[in-house]
Every structure is written in structure tokens, then in C-alpha cells.
PDB file of C-alpha atoms (C1' of nucleotides) in Angstrom:
ATOM      1  CA  UNK A  20      80.852  85.028-157.232  1.00  0.00           C
ATOM      2  CA  UNK A  21      81.402  85.723-160.906  1.00  0.00           C
ATOM      3  CA  UNK A  22      78.552  87.072-162.976  1.00  0.00           C
ATOM      4  CA  UNK A  23      75.505  88.909-161.711  1.00  0.00           C
ATOM      5  CA  UNK A  24      72.479  86.856-161.019  1.00  0.00           C
ATOM      6  CA  UNK A  25      69.713  88.976-162.447  1.00  0.00           C
ATOM      7  CA  UNK A  26      67.075  87.495-160.193  1.00  0.00           C
ATOM      8  CA  UNK A  27      69.010  88.119-157.008  1.00  0.00           C
ATOM      9  CA  UNK A  28      70.032  91.562-158.157  1.00  0.00           C
ATOM     10  CA  UNK A  29      66.437  92.483-158.909  1.00  0.00           C
ATOM     11  CA  UNK A  30      65.172  91.028-155.664  1.00  0.00           C
ATOM     12  CA  UNK A  31      67.820  92.801-153.671  1.00  0.00           C
ATOM     13  CA  UNK A  32      67.028  96.025-155.459  1.00  0.00           C
ATOM     14  CA  UNK A  33      63.284  95.778-155.035  1.00  0.00           C
ATOM     15  CA  UNK A  34      63.485  95.122-151.324  1.00  0.00           C
ATOM     16  CA  UNK A  35      65.837  97.966-150.737  1.00  0.00           C
ATOM     17  CA  UNK A  36      63.646 100.211-152.778  1.00  0.00           C
ATOM     18  CA  UNK A  37      60.581  99.424-150.716  1.00  0.00           C
ATOM     19  CA  UNK A  38      62.099 100.762-147.548  1.00  0.00           C
ATOM     20  CA  UNK A  39      64.134 103.264-149.482  1.00  0.00           C
ATOM     21  CA  UNK A  40      61.051 105.165-150.611  1.00  0.00           C
ATOM     22  CA  UNK A  41      61.008 108.673-149.253  1.00  0.00           C
ATOM     23  CA  UNK A  42      59.534 108.210-145.749  1.00  0.00           C
ATOM     24  CA  UNK A  43      59.249 104.447-145.355  1.00  0.00           C
ATOM     25  CA  UNK A  44      62.241 103.952-143.109  1.00  0.00           C
ATOM     26  CA  UNK A  45      61.142 106.682-140.733  1.00  0.00           C
ATOM     27  CA  UNK A  46      57.630 105.329-140.574  1.00  0.00           C
ATOM     28  CA  UNK A  47      58.813 101.819-139.840  1.00  0.00           C
ATOM     29  CA  UNK A  48      61.166 103.134-137.214  1.00  0.00           C
ATOM     30  CA  UNK A  49      58.320 105.096-135.612  1.00  0.00           C
ATOM     31  CA  UNK A  50      56.037 102.082-135.534  1.00  0.00           C
ATOM     32  CA  UNK A  51      58.813  99.896-134.193  1.00  0.00           C
ATOM     33  CA  UNK A  52      58.982 102.451-131.391  1.00  0.00           C
ATOM     34  CA  UNK A  53      55.347 101.913-130.526  1.00  0.00           C
ATOM     35  CA  UNK A  54      53.909 104.808-132.469  1.00  0.00           C
ATOM     36  CA  UNK A  55      50.652 103.063-133.280  1.00  0.00           C
ATOM     37  CA  UNK A  56      48.159 105.808-134.087  1.00  0.00           C
ATOM     38  CA  UNK A  57      48.102 107.666-137.392  1.00  0.00           C
ATOM     39  CA  UNK A  58      48.711 110.955-135.691  1.00  0.00           C
ATOM     40  CA  UNK A  59      51.438 109.519-133.519  1.00  0.00           C
ATOM     41  CA  UNK A  60      53.355 108.406-136.558  1.00  0.00           C
ATOM     42  CA  UNK A  61      52.706 111.701-138.300  1.00  0.00           C
ATOM     43  CA  UNK A  62      54.062 113.503-135.253  1.00  0.00           C
ATOM     44  CA  UNK A  63      57.044 111.255-134.909  1.00  0.00           C
ATOM     45  CA  UNK A  64      58.331 111.647-138.436  1.00  0.00           C
ATOM     46  CA  UNK A  65      59.164 115.262-138.975  1.00  0.00           C
ATOM     47  CA  UNK A  66      58.069 116.784-142.262  1.00  0.00           C
ATOM     48  CA  UNK A  67      55.842 113.952-143.270  1.00  0.00           C
ATOM     49  CA  UNK A  68      52.442 114.984-144.634  1.00  0.00           C
ATOM     50  CA  UNK A  69      49.195 113.129-144.056  1.00  0.00           C
ATOM     51  CA  UNK A  70      48.864 112.245-147.661  1.00  0.00           C
ATOM     52  CA  UNK A  71      52.257 110.649-147.904  1.00  0.00           C
ATOM     53  CA  UNK A  72      51.850 108.864-144.613  1.00  0.00           C
ATOM     54  CA  UNK A  73      48.632 107.296-145.795  1.00  0.00           C
ATOM     55  CA  UNK A  74      50.219 106.316-149.059  1.00  0.00           C
ATOM     56  CA  UNK A  75      53.333 104.817-147.479  1.00  0.00           C
ATOM     57  CA  UNK A  76      51.188 102.993-144.950  1.00  0.00           C
ATOM     58  CA  UNK A  77      49.246 101.389-147.763  1.00  0.00           C
ATOM     59  CA  UNK A  78      52.445 100.362-149.510  1.00  0.00           C
ATOM     60  CA  UNK A  79      53.882  98.973-146.304  1.00  0.00           C
ATOM     61  CA  UNK A  80      50.649  97.056-145.812  1.00  0.00           C
ATOM     62  CA  UNK A  81      50.812  95.697-149.342  1.00  0.00           C
ATOM     63  CA  UNK A  82      54.368  94.580-148.584  1.00  0.00           C
ATOM     64  CA  UNK A  83      53.194  92.822-145.457  1.00  0.00           C
ATOM     65  CA  UNK A  84      55.448  94.831-143.222  1.00  0.00           C
ATOM     66  CA  UNK A  85      52.682  96.625-141.366  1.00  0.00           C
ATOM     67  CA  UNK A  86      49.180  95.650-140.373  1.00  0.00           C
ATOM     68  CA  UNK A  87      46.265  97.999-139.925  1.00  0.00           C
ATOM     69  CA  UNK A  88      43.962  97.338-137.008  1.00  0.00           C
ATOM     70  CA  UNK A  89      40.625  99.124-136.850  1.00  0.00           C
ATOM     71  CA  UNK A  90      39.060  99.386-133.432  1.00  0.00           C
ATOM     72  CA  UNK A  91      35.349 100.215-133.417  1.00  0.00           C
ATOM     73  CA  UNK A  92      35.367 102.924-130.815  1.00  0.00           C
ATOM     74  CA  UNK A  93      33.954 106.411-131.135  1.00  0.00           C
ATOM     75  CA  UNK A  94      35.558 107.878-133.012  1.00  0.00           C
ATOM     76  CA  UNK A  95      37.079 104.985-134.848  1.00  0.00           C
ATOM     77  CA  UNK A  96      40.565 104.208-133.688  1.00  0.00           C
ATOM     78  CA  UNK A  97      43.172 102.841-136.030  1.00  0.00           C
ATOM     79  CA  UNK A  98      46.345 101.258-134.838  1.00  0.00           C
ATOM     80  CA  UNK A  99      49.310 100.169-136.891  1.00  0.00           C
ATOM     81  CA  UNK A 100      51.901  97.681-135.887  1.00  0.00           C
ATOM     82  CA  UNK A 101      54.642  95.670-137.497  1.00  0.00           C
ATOM     83  CA  UNK A 102      54.100  92.187-138.832  1.00  0.00           C
ATOM     84  CA  UNK A 103      56.454  89.370-138.032  1.00  0.00           C
ATOM     85  CA  UNK A 104      58.413  90.095-141.212  1.00  0.00           C
ATOM     86  CA  UNK A 105      58.388  93.786-140.386  1.00  0.00           C
ATOM     87  CA  UNK A 106      59.852  93.125-136.945  1.00  0.00           C
ATOM     88  CA  UNK A 107      62.446  90.881-138.473  1.00  0.00           C
ATOM     89  CA  UNK A 108      63.261  93.484-141.066  1.00  0.00           C
ATOM     90  CA  UNK A 109      63.940  96.078-138.398  1.00  0.00           C
ATOM     91  CA  UNK A 110      66.120  93.576-136.595  1.00  0.00           C
ATOM     92  CA  UNK A 111      68.021  92.931-139.810  1.00  0.00           C
ATOM     93  CA  UNK A 112      68.427  96.649-140.349  1.00  0.00           C
ATOM     94  CA  UNK A 113      70.054  97.175-136.957  1.00  0.00           C
ATOM     95  CA  UNK A 114      73.536  96.532-138.306  1.00  0.00           C
ATOM     96  CA  UNK A 115      72.861  99.342-140.754  1.00  0.00           C
ATOM     97  CA  UNK A 116      72.425 101.724-137.835  1.00  0.00           C
ATOM     98  CA  UNK A 117      75.763 100.562-136.487  1.00  0.00           C
ATOM     99  CA  UNK A 118      77.238 101.092-139.937  1.00  0.00           C
ATOM    100  CA  UNK A 119      75.992 104.658-139.884  1.00  0.00           C
ATOM    101  CA  UNK A 120      77.591 105.278-136.519  1.00  0.00           C
ATOM    102  CA  UNK A 121      80.813 103.764-137.778  1.00  0.00           C
ATOM    103  CA  UNK A 122      81.041 105.655-141.068  1.00  0.00           C
ATOM    104  CA  UNK A 123      78.735 108.609-140.693  1.00  0.00           C
ATOM    105  CA  UNK A 124      79.567 109.836-137.171  1.00  0.00           C
ATOM    106  CA  UNK A 125      78.704 113.503-137.509  1.00  0.00           C
ATOM    107  CA  UNK A 126      76.209 114.515-140.182  1.00  0.00           C
ATOM    108  CA  UNK A 127      76.405 118.248-139.565  1.00  0.00           C
ATOM    109  CA  UNK A 128      79.564 118.677-137.527  1.00  0.00           C
ATOM    110  CA  UNK A 129      81.960 119.125-140.396  1.00  0.00           C
ATOM    111  CA  UNK A 130      85.428 118.025-139.458  1.00  0.00           C
ATOM    112  CA  UNK A 131      86.837 118.341-142.951  1.00  0.00           C
ATOM    113  CA  UNK A 132      85.582 121.390-144.721  1.00  0.00           C
ATOM    114  CA  UNK A 133      85.368 120.692-148.453  1.00  0.00           C
TER     115      UNK A 133
ATOM    116  CA  UNK B  10      62.068 103.639-126.213  1.00  0.00           C
ATOM    117  CA  UNK B  11      59.430 106.285-126.074  1.00  0.00           C
ATOM    118  CA  UNK B  12      59.524 109.158-128.510  1.00  0.00           C
ATOM    119  CA  UNK B  13      61.269 109.252-131.831  1.00  0.00           C
ATOM    120  CA  UNK B  14      64.690 110.736-131.896  1.00  0.00           C
ATOM    121  CA  UNK B  15      64.524 113.014-134.857  1.00  0.00           C
ATOM    122  CA  UNK B  16      68.234 112.896-135.538  1.00  0.00           C
ATOM    123  CA  UNK B  17      68.420 109.138-135.557  1.00  0.00           C
ATOM    124  CA  UNK B  18      65.273 108.857-137.595  1.00  0.00           C
ATOM    125  CA  UNK B  19      66.605 111.232-140.181  1.00  0.00           C
ATOM    126  CA  UNK B  20      70.012 109.556-140.305  1.00  0.00           C
ATOM    127  CA  UNK B  21      68.419 106.171-140.663  1.00  0.00           C
ATOM    128  CA  UNK B  22      66.172 107.488-143.395  1.00  0.00           C
ATOM    129  CA  UNK B  23      68.882 109.209-145.332  1.00  0.00           C
ATOM    130  CA  UNK B  24      71.186 106.218-145.363  1.00  0.00           C
ATOM    131  CA  UNK B  25      68.453 103.889-146.491  1.00  0.00           C
ATOM    132  CA  UNK B  26      67.450 106.352-149.160  1.00  0.00           C
ATOM    133  CA  UNK B  27      70.930 106.536-150.583  1.00  0.00           C
ATOM    134  CA  UNK B  28      71.009 102.889-151.481  1.00  0.00           C
ATOM    135  CA  UNK B  29      67.264 102.884-152.011  1.00  0.00           C
ATOM    136  CA  UNK B  30      67.538 105.103-155.049  1.00  0.00           C
ATOM    137  CA  UNK B  31      66.407 103.435-158.193  1.00  0.00           C
ATOM    138  CA  UNK B  32      69.496 101.464-159.273  1.00  0.00           C
ATOM    139  CA  UNK B  33      71.977 102.019-156.468  1.00  0.00           C
ATOM    140  CA  UNK B  34      71.620  98.622-154.855  1.00  0.00           C
ATOM    141  CA  UNK B  35      72.077  96.783-158.108  1.00  0.00           C
ATOM    142  CA  UNK B  36      75.124  98.857-158.981  1.00  0.00           C
ATOM    143  CA  UNK B  37      76.716  98.258-155.603  1.00  0.00           C
ATOM    144  CA  UNK B  38      75.972  94.572-155.892  1.00  0.00           C
ATOM    145  CA  UNK B  39      77.534  94.498-159.344  1.00  0.00           C
ATOM    146  CA  UNK B  40      80.697  96.262-158.183  1.00  0.00           C
ATOM    147  CA  UNK B  41      80.902  94.040-155.113  1.00  0.00           C
ATOM    148  CA  UNK B  42      80.943  91.194-157.635  1.00  0.00           C
ATOM    149  CA  UNK B  43      83.996  92.615-159.382  1.00  0.00           C
ATOM    150  CA  UNK B  44      82.195  94.456-162.165  1.00  0.00           C
ATOM    151  CA  UNK B  45      84.746  97.252-162.385  1.00  0.00           C
ATOM    152  CA  UNK B  46      84.338  98.768-165.842  1.00  0.00           C
ATOM    153  CA  UNK B  47      81.544 101.116-166.725  1.00  0.00           C
ATOM    154  CA  UNK B  48      80.286  98.800-169.442  1.00  0.00           C
ATOM    155  CA  UNK B  49      80.556  95.787-167.144  1.00  0.00           C
ATOM    156  CA  UNK B  50      78.307  97.400-164.612  1.00  0.00           C
ATOM    157  CA  UNK B  51      75.944  98.542-167.318  1.00  0.00           C
ATOM    158  CA  UNK B  52      75.744  95.006-168.615  1.00  0.00           C
ATOM    159  CA  UNK B  53      75.324  93.494-165.177  1.00  0.00           C
ATOM    160  CA  UNK B  54      72.374  95.588-164.135  1.00  0.00           C
ATOM    161  CA  UNK B  55      69.550  94.858-166.511  1.00  0.00           C
ATOM    162  CA  UNK B  56      67.580  97.848-167.764  1.00  0.00           C
ATOM    163  CA  UNK B  57      69.977 100.467-166.464  1.00  0.00           C
ATOM    164  CA  UNK B  58      70.756 103.248-168.907  1.00  0.00           C
ATOM    165  CA  UNK B  59      74.151 104.909-169.324  1.00  0.00           C
ATOM    166  CA  UNK B  60      72.876 108.223-168.105  1.00  0.00           C
ATOM    167  CA  UNK B  61      71.505 106.849-164.894  1.00  0.00           C
ATOM    168  CA  UNK B  62      74.556 104.707-164.305  1.00  0.00           C
ATOM    169  CA  UNK B  63      76.785 107.737-164.581  1.00  0.00           C
ATOM    170  CA  UNK B  64      74.514 109.689-162.278  1.00  0.00           C
ATOM    171  CA  UNK B  65      74.274 106.964-159.653  1.00  0.00           C
ATOM    172  CA  UNK B  66      78.009 106.428-159.799  1.00  0.00           C
ATOM    173  CA  UNK B  67      78.552 110.072-159.038  1.00  0.00           C
ATOM    174  CA  UNK B  68      76.138 109.909-156.105  1.00  0.00           C
ATOM    175  CA  UNK B  69      77.806 106.774-154.794  1.00  0.00           C
ATOM    176  CA  UNK B  70      81.158 108.516-155.094  1.00  0.00           C
ATOM    177  CA  UNK B  71      79.855 111.530-153.227  1.00  0.00           C
ATOM    178  CA  UNK B  72      78.666 109.159-150.509  1.00  0.00           C
ATOM    179  CA  UNK B  73      82.121 107.605-150.350  1.00  0.00           C
ATOM    180  CA  UNK B  74      80.841 104.159-151.146  1.00  0.00           C
ATOM    181  CA  UNK B  75      82.577 103.879-154.504  1.00  0.00           C
ATOM    182  CA  UNK B  76      85.861 105.207-155.805  1.00  0.00           C
ATOM    183  CA  UNK B  77      86.630 105.994-159.412  1.00  0.00           C
ATOM    184  CA  UNK B  78      90.014 105.027-160.701  1.00  0.00           C
ATOM    185  CA  UNK B  79      91.206 106.447-164.001  1.00  0.00           C
ATOM    186  CA  UNK B  80      93.903 104.552-165.798  1.00  0.00           C
ATOM    187  CA  UNK B  81      95.722 106.505-168.499  1.00  0.00           C
ATOM    188  CA  UNK B  82      95.616 103.922-171.242  1.00  0.00           C
ATOM    189  CA  UNK B  83      94.341 104.454-174.753  1.00  0.00           C
ATOM    190  CA  UNK B  84      91.501 104.775-174.689  1.00  0.00           C
ATOM    191  CA  UNK B  85      91.185 105.868-171.115  1.00  0.00           C
ATOM    192  CA  UNK B  86      90.149 103.095-168.800  1.00  0.00           C
ATOM    193  CA  UNK B  87      88.021 103.744-165.792  1.00  0.00           C
ATOM    194  CA  UNK B  88      87.552 101.254-163.027  1.00  0.00           C
ATOM    195  CA  UNK B  89      85.200 101.449-160.099  1.00  0.00           C
ATOM    196  CA  UNK B  90      85.524  99.670-156.842  1.00  0.00           C
ATOM    197  CA  UNK B  91      84.037  99.847-153.391  1.00  0.00           C
ATOM    198  CA  UNK B  92      85.568 101.869-150.601  1.00  0.00           C
ATOM    199  CA  UNK B  93      86.085 100.428-147.157  1.00  0.00           C
ATOM    200  CA  UNK B  94      82.731 101.745-146.072  1.00  0.00           C
ATOM    201  CA  UNK B  95      81.161 100.407-149.251  1.00  0.00           C
ATOM    202  CA  UNK B  96      82.483  96.939-148.574  1.00  0.00           C
ATOM    203  CA  UNK B  97      81.298  97.173-145.017  1.00  0.00           C
ATOM    204  CA  UNK B  98      77.900  98.316-146.183  1.00  0.00           C
ATOM    205  CA  UNK B  99      77.520  95.288-148.424  1.00  0.00           C
ATOM    206  CA  UNK B 100      78.522  93.096-145.522  1.00  0.00           C
ATOM    207  CA  UNK B 101      75.929  94.752-143.343  1.00  0.00           C
ATOM    208  CA  UNK B 102      73.326  94.273-146.040  1.00  0.00           C
ATOM    209  CA  UNK B 103      73.869  90.538-146.231  1.00  0.00           C
ATOM    210  CA  UNK B 104      71.303  89.834-143.522  1.00  0.00           C
ATOM    211  CA  UNK B 105      68.837  91.653-145.729  1.00  0.00           C
ATOM    212  CA  UNK B 106      69.389  89.094-148.471  1.00  0.00           C
ATOM    213  CA  UNK B 107      68.692  86.386-145.910  1.00  0.00           C
ATOM    214  CA  UNK B 108      65.592  88.262-144.886  1.00  0.00           C
ATOM    215  CA  UNK B 109      64.391  88.245-148.468  1.00  0.00           C
ATOM    216  CA  UNK B 110      64.941  84.529-148.755  1.00  0.00           C
ATOM    217  CA  UNK B 111      63.066  84.031-145.509  1.00  0.00           C
ATOM    218  CA  UNK B 112      60.061  86.215-146.280  1.00  0.00           C
ATOM    219  CA  UNK B 113      60.061  86.639-150.038  1.00  0.00           C
ATOM    220  CA  UNK B 114      60.802  83.129-151.215  1.00  0.00           C
ATOM    221  CA  UNK B 115      59.042  83.161-154.583  1.00  0.00           C
ATOM    222  CA  UNK B 116      58.488  86.536-156.214  1.00  0.00           C
ATOM    223  CA  UNK B 117      56.409  85.209-159.087  1.00  0.00           C
ATOM    224  CA  UNK B 118      55.298  81.783-157.941  1.00  0.00           C
ATOM    225  CA  UNK B 119      52.143  82.762-156.143  1.00  0.00           C
ATOM    226  CA  UNK B 120      51.240  80.254-153.495  1.00  0.00           C
ATOM    227  CA  UNK B 121      48.442  82.194-151.840  1.00  0.00           C
ATOM    228  CA  UNK B 122      46.203  83.836-154.374  1.00  0.00           C
ATOM    229  CA  UNK B 123      44.574  86.929-152.922  1.00  0.00           C
TER     230      UNK B 123
ATOM    231  C1'  DC C  27      85.055 103.247-174.045  1.00  0.00           C
ATOM    232  C1'  DT C  28      83.160 106.652-170.869  1.00  0.00           C
ATOM    233  C1'  DG C  29      80.391 109.527-170.223  1.00  0.00           C
ATOM    234  C1'  DG C  30      78.039 114.795-170.787  1.00  0.00           C
ATOM    235  C1'  DA C  31      73.945 117.503-172.725  1.00  0.00           C
ATOM    236  C1'  DT C  32      69.392 117.834-174.215  1.00  0.00           C
ATOM    237  C1'  DC C  33      64.357 116.873-174.732  1.00  0.00           C
ATOM    238  C1'  DC C  34      60.290 115.258-172.925  1.00  0.00           C
ATOM    239  C1'  DC C  35      57.347 112.496-170.216  1.00  0.00           C
ATOM    240  C1'  DT C  36      55.742 110.540-166.111  1.00  0.00           C
ATOM    241  C1'  DA C  37      55.772 109.712-161.284  1.00  0.00           C
ATOM    242  C1'  DT C  38      55.993 111.709-157.125  1.00  0.00           C
ATOM    243  C1'  DC C  39      55.747 115.268-153.741  1.00  0.00           C
ATOM    244  C1'  DG C  40      53.694 118.969-150.782  1.00  0.00           C
ATOM    245  C1'  DA C  41      49.874 121.993-149.601  1.00  0.00           C
ATOM    246  C1'  DT C  42      45.305 122.799-149.245  1.00  0.00           C
ATOM    247  C1'  DA C  43      40.626 121.638-148.718  1.00  0.00           C
ATOM    248  C1'  DC C  44      37.170 118.400-147.626  1.00  0.00           C
ATOM    249  C1'  DT C  45      34.689 114.031-145.594  1.00  0.00           C
ATOM    250  C1'  DG C  46      33.102 110.199-142.267  1.00  0.00           C
TER     251       DG C  46
ATOM    252  C1'  DC D   7      40.876 111.297-135.399  1.00  0.00           C
ATOM    253  C1'  DA D   8      41.925 109.247-139.903  1.00  0.00           C
ATOM    254  C1'  DG D   9      42.113 109.733-143.885  1.00  0.00           C
ATOM    255  C1'  DT D  10      40.715 111.121-149.388  1.00  0.00           C
ATOM    256  C1'  DA D  11      40.578 114.376-153.573  1.00  0.00           C
ATOM    257  C1'  DT D  12      42.591 117.609-156.300  1.00  0.00           C
ATOM    258  C1'  DC D  13      46.235 120.568-158.058  1.00  0.00           C
ATOM    259  C1'  DG D  14      50.485 122.639-159.335  1.00  0.00           C
ATOM    260  C1'  DA D  15      55.475 122.176-158.967  1.00  0.00           C
ATOM    261  C1'  DT D  16      59.444 119.457-159.218  1.00  0.00           C
ATOM    262  C1'  DA D  17      62.443 115.781-159.784  1.00  0.00           C
ATOM    263  C1'  DG D  18      63.547 111.459-161.665  1.00  0.00           C
ATOM    264  C1'  DG D  19      63.897 108.657-165.674  1.00  0.00           C
ATOM    265  C1'  DG D  20      64.435 107.037-170.754  1.00  0.00           C
ATOM    266  C1'  DA D  21      66.041 107.903-175.353  1.00  0.00           C
ATOM    267  C1'  DT D  22      68.981 110.043-178.356  1.00  0.00           C
ATOM    268  C1'  DC D  23      72.840 112.529-179.888  1.00  0.00           C
ATOM    269  C1'  DC D  24      77.474 114.079-179.190  1.00  0.00           C
ATOM    270  C1'  DA D  25      82.433 114.490-177.370  1.00  0.00           C
ATOM    271  C1'  DG D  26      87.102 113.404-175.198  1.00  0.00           C
TER     272       DG D  26
END
DNA sequence: CTGGATCCCTATCGATACTG
DNA sequence: CAGTATCGATAGGGATCCAG
């Protein structure tokens, strides 16, 4: 490990940025938890507006992390679920949750007032 | 696993967003690769401006991922390196690199034209 | 060398209103 | 229910100049 490989750096960056976008992580987490309907996801992620949800969903689709399934009922039902790579991504991100618990134990409970 | 835990969702989101910010991942990767000087990091991450580097560095410091070490030479030398949590974060992010290799093999070499 | 300050531009966000 | 269209506000980003 000596000099930075531009390609790897850029790839690393771009992937992190995809899920790092404002609400992406929350949306993925919601879907991973079986929130399939548009309104379910909207309800699960606090503070997320319809517009942003739709936008993020399209980005996530473009990134092949989420698939959109349209069911021809009345009214039309739309269900979202993770793709294989999406599931794998969430699995890969699990250690990150452990990292948070290890290094960010109490977000609001200040133990050292600065 | 039924309803979304707001706290966990928010924590997950916030952590991902920290490193998801525009250049953070590249900067962390550069420092993890022993790019300690300001100019070294700037040179390692292609396209990154001084202003943004300084800004990201401050954010990373605030997040306790990076420490700033000032050495009183002439001129003043400043070295950056990862904290314990920063090192651990990079370790935790390694599976993500593997994920990229697994699902994003060729960024530009299109094999399935859509 | 290591940044801080400023200007300006663009992308992005959030709220509201509207449609199939 | 599942979005889209539009709008104003804000924040992020790039370039440039300047200072310790």
C-alpha cells in the first residue's frame, strides 16, 4: 500500500456516496425490514418527503439495489424490494452498525460535555 | 423485525452520511494509505480542492476519525492520521470494497448495453 | 506549506399543489 | 395509493486571492 490508486479511490468514493445520499441508507434499511409499499417506506423513515423518496427510489433502482414491482390491482399497488446486490450490501453494512455501537454508543446522552 | 426503529435508522443514516459526504471516503482512504501531509492528501485525491479538503478534514476531526498533529518546524508541518475509530472504520469498510468488486466489476466497460 | 475568506453558481432540499 | 410539477430557500462546491 503505497500510492493511491485513483480508480479504486473513485470507485470506493462513488459507492459510499450512493448510499451516503441524504435518505438512501434509511430507505434501504426500511426496505430490508420489509417495508415494501411506498407509503410504508415514507412512514418508516421519519422526515422523508414524498418527493425525495421517489427520487431516491429511482436512484436506488438505477443502481440496481432496489427493484420496483407494479401489481395491477385497483388501485395499482407498487412494491419495492432489494435486489441480490442490495441484500448483499446490507449484509456488508452490518459491521458498520456494530462499529456505531462500538464508537458511537450514546448519540444524545452526553457523557463529556464539551 | 417489524417496524423501523427510528433511533437506529437515524444513527445508521448519520454515520453513512458522514463518510458519504463528497470527498470524505477518498480522504480517509488516502490517510489510511499513509498520506499524512495536507498536500499529500490533496495530491492523492484527484479533483479535490484545498478548500474542500480543509473543510472535510475539520468534519472528520469533529467526528473523531482523524487527528491533526502540528509539528513546530519551519514552516509549520501538519500531519493527519486516523484515530482508533478511524482505523476501525476503514477495517469495517473493507467488505464494502469486496462488495464493489463483486457487483461493480467494470465501471466503464459496459457488458450489457441498456 | 497550510489553510482562511470571499464570490458566485449550481445542485439539492422541503413544502405545497396536483394527477392517474 | 403512488407519485409528478413547480417554486423558493439553502447548502455545497469551485475558483481565486490572501495570510501565518
